[in-house]
Coordinates of N, CA and C in Angstrom, one line a residue:
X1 N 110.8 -56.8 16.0 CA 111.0 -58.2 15.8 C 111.3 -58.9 17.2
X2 N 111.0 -60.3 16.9 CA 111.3 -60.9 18.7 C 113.0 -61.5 18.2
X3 N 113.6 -61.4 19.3 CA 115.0 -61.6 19.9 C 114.6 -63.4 20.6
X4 N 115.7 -64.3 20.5 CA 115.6 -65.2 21.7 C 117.1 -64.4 22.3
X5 N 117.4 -64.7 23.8 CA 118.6 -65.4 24.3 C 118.9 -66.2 25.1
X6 N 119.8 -66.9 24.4 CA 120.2 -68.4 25.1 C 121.7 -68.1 26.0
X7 N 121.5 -67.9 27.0 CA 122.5 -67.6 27.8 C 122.7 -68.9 28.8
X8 N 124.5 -69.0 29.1 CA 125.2 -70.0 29.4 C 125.4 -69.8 30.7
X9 N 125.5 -70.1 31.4 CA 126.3 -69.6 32.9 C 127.6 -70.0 33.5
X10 N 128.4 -69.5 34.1 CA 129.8 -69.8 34.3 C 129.4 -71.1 35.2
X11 N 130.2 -71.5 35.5 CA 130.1 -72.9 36.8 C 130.1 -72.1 37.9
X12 N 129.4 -73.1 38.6 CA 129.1 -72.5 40.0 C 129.2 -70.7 40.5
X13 N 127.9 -70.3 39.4 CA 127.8 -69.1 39.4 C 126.1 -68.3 40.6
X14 N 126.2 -69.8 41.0 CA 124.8 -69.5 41.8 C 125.1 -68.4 42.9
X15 N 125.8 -68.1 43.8 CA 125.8 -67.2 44.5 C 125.6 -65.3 43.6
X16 N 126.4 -65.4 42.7 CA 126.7 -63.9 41.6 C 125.3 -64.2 41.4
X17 N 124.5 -65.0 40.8 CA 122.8 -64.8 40.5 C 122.4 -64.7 41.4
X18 N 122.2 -65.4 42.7 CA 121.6 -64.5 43.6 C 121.6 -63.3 43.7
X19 N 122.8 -62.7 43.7 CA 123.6 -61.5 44.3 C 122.9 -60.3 43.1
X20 N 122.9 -60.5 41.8 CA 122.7 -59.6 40.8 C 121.2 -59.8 39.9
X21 N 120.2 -60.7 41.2 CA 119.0 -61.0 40.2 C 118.0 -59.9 40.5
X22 N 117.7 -59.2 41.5 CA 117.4 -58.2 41.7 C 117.0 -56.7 40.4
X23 N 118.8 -56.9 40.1 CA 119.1 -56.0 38.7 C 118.3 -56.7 37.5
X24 N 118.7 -57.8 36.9 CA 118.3 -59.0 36.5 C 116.8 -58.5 36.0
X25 N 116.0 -58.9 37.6 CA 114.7 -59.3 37.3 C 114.2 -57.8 36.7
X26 N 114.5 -56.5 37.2 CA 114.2 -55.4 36.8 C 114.4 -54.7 35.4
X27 N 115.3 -55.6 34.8 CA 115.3 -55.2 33.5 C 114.6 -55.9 32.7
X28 N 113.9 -57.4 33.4 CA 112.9 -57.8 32.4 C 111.3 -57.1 32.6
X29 N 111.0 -56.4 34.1 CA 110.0 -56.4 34.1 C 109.9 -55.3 33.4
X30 N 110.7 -54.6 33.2 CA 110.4 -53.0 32.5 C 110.0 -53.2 30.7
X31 N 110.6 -54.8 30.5 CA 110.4 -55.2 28.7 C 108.6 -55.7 28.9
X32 N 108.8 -56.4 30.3 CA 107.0 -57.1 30.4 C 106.2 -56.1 30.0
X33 N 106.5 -54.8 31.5 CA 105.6 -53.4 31.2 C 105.3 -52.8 30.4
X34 N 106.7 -53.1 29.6 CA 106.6 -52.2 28.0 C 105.5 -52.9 27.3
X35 N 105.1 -54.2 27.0 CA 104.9 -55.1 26.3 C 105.5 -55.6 25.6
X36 N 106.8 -55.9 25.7 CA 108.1 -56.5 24.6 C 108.5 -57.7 25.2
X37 N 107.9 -58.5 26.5 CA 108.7 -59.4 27.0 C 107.9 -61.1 26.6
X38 N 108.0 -61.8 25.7 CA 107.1 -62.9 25.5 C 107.1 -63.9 26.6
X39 N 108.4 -63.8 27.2 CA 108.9 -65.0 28.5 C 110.6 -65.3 29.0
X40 N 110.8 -65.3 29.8 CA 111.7 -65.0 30.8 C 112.3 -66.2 31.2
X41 N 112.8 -66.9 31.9 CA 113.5 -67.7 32.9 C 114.6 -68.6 32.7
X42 N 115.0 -69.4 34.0 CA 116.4 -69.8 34.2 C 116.4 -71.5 33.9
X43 N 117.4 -71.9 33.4 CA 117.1 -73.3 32.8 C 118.2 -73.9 34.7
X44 N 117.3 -74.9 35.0 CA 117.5 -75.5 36.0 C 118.5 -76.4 35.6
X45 N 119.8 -76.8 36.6 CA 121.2 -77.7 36.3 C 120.2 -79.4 36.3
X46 N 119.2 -79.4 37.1 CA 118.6 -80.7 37.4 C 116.6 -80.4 36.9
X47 N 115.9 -81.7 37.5 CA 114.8 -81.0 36.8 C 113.8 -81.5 38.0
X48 N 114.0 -80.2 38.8 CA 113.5 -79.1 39.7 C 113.1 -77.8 39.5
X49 N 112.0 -77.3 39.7 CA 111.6 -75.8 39.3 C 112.8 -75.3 40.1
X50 N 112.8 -75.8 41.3 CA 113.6 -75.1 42.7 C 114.7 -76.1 42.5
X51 N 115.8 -75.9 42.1 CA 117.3 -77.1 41.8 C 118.1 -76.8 43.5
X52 N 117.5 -75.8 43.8 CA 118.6 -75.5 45.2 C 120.4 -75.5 45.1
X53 N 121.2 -76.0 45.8 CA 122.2 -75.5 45.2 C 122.9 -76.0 43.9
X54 N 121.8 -77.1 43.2 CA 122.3 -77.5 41.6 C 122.5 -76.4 41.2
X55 N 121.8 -75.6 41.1 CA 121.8 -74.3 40.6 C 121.3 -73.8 39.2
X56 N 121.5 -73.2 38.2 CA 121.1 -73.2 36.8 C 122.4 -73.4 35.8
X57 N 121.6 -73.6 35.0 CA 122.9 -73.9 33.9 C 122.9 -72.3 33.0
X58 N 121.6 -71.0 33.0 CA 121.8 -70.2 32.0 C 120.1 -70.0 32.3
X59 N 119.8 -69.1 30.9 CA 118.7 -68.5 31.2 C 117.9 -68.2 29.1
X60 N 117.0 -67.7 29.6 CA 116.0 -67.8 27.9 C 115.3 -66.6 27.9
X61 N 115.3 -65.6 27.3 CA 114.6 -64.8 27.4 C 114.2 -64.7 26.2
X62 N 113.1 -64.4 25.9 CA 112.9 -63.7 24.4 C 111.6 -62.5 24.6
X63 N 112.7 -61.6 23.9 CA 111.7 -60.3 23.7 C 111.8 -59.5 22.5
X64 N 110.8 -58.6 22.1 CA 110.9 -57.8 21.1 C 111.5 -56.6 21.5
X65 N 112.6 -56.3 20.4 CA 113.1 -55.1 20.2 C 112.9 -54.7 18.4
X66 N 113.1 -53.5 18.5 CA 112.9 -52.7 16.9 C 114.1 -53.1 16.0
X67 N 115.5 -53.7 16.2 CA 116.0 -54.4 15.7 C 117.1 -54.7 16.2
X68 N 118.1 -55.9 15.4 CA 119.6 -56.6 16.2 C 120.1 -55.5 17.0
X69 N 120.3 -54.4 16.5 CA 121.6 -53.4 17.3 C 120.6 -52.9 19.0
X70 N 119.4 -53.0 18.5 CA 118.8 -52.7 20.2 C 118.7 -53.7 20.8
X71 N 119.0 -55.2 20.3 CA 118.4 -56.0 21.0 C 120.0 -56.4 21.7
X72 N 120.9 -56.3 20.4 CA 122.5 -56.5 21.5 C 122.6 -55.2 22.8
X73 N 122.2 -54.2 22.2 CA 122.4 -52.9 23.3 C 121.8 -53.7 25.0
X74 N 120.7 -54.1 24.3 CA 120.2 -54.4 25.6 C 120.6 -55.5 26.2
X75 N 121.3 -56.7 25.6 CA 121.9 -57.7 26.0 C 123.4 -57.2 26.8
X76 N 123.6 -56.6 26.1 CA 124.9 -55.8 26.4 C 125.2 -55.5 27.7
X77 N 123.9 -54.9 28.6 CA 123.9 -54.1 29.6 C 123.4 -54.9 30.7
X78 N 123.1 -56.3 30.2 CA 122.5 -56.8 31.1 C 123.5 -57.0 32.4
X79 N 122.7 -57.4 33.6 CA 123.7 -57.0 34.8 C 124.3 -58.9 34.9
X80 N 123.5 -59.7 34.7 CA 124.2 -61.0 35.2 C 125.3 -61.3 33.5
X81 N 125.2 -60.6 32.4 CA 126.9 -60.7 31.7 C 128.4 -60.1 32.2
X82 N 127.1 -58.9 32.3 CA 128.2 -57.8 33.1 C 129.1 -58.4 34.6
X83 N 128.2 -58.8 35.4 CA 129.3 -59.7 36.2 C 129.4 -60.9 36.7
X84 N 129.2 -61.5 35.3 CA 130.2 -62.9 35.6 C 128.9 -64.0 35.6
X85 N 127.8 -63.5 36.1 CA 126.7 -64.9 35.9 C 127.2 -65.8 34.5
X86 N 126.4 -64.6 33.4 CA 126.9 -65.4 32.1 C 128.0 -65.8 31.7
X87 N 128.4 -66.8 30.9 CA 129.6 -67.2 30.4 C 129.8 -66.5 28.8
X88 N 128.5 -66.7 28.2 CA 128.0 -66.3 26.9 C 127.1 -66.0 26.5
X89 N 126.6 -65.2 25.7 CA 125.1 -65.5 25.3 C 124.9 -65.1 24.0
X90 N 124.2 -65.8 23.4 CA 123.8 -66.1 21.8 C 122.5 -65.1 21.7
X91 N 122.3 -64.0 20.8 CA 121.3 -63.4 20.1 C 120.8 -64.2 19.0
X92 N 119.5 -64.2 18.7 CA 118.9 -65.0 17.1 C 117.7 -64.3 17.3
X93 N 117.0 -64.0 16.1 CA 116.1 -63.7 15.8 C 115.1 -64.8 15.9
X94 N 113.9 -64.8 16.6 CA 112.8 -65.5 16.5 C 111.3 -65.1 16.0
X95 N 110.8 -65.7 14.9 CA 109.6 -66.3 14.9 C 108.6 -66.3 15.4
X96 N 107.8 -66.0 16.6 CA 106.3 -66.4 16.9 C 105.5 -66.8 16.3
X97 N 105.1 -68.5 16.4 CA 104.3 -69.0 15.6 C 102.6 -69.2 16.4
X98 N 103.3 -69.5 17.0 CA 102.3 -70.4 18.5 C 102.2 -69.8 19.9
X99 N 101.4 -69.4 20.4 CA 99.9 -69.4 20.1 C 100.0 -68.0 19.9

């Protein structure tokens, strides 16, 4: 089933994302490679692809996992909750309707 997550970011957490996107970005490409990653990215503080040091407010990922308990495992371990990017982040089951 597909997963969304709607993740929050602490204030003025733009340096820790810099710092831990590396980790970040490698744990989504390994969902892309798998085939489990529908779409990825960071919701901008302003509306700039590039916000510069606005910075982001959080992030959207939605992927499929085999079910809730794998899809928290994997939320779980992610490296920008683990230190401090996120503030929270919401699991929900999503739908694919389009396209």
């Amino acid at each position: 089933m597909w997963y969304a997550i709607w993740a929050e970011d602490h204030p003025n957490s733009l340096e820790l994302r810099k710092l831990h996107r590396p980790a970040h970005l490698s744990r989504l490409q390994a969902l892309r490679d798998a085939g489990r990653l529908l779409l990825a990215g960071p919701l901008p503080a302003i509306d700039l692809e590039e916000p510069g040091e606005a910075g982001f407010l959080g992030s959207l990922i939605v992927a499929e996992f085999p079910d809730r308990e794998a899809a928290q495992r994997w939320l779980d371990a992610e490296p920008y909750l683990l230190q401090g990017v996120y503030a929270r982040a919401t699991l929900r089951p999503f739908r694919k309707t389009l396209p």
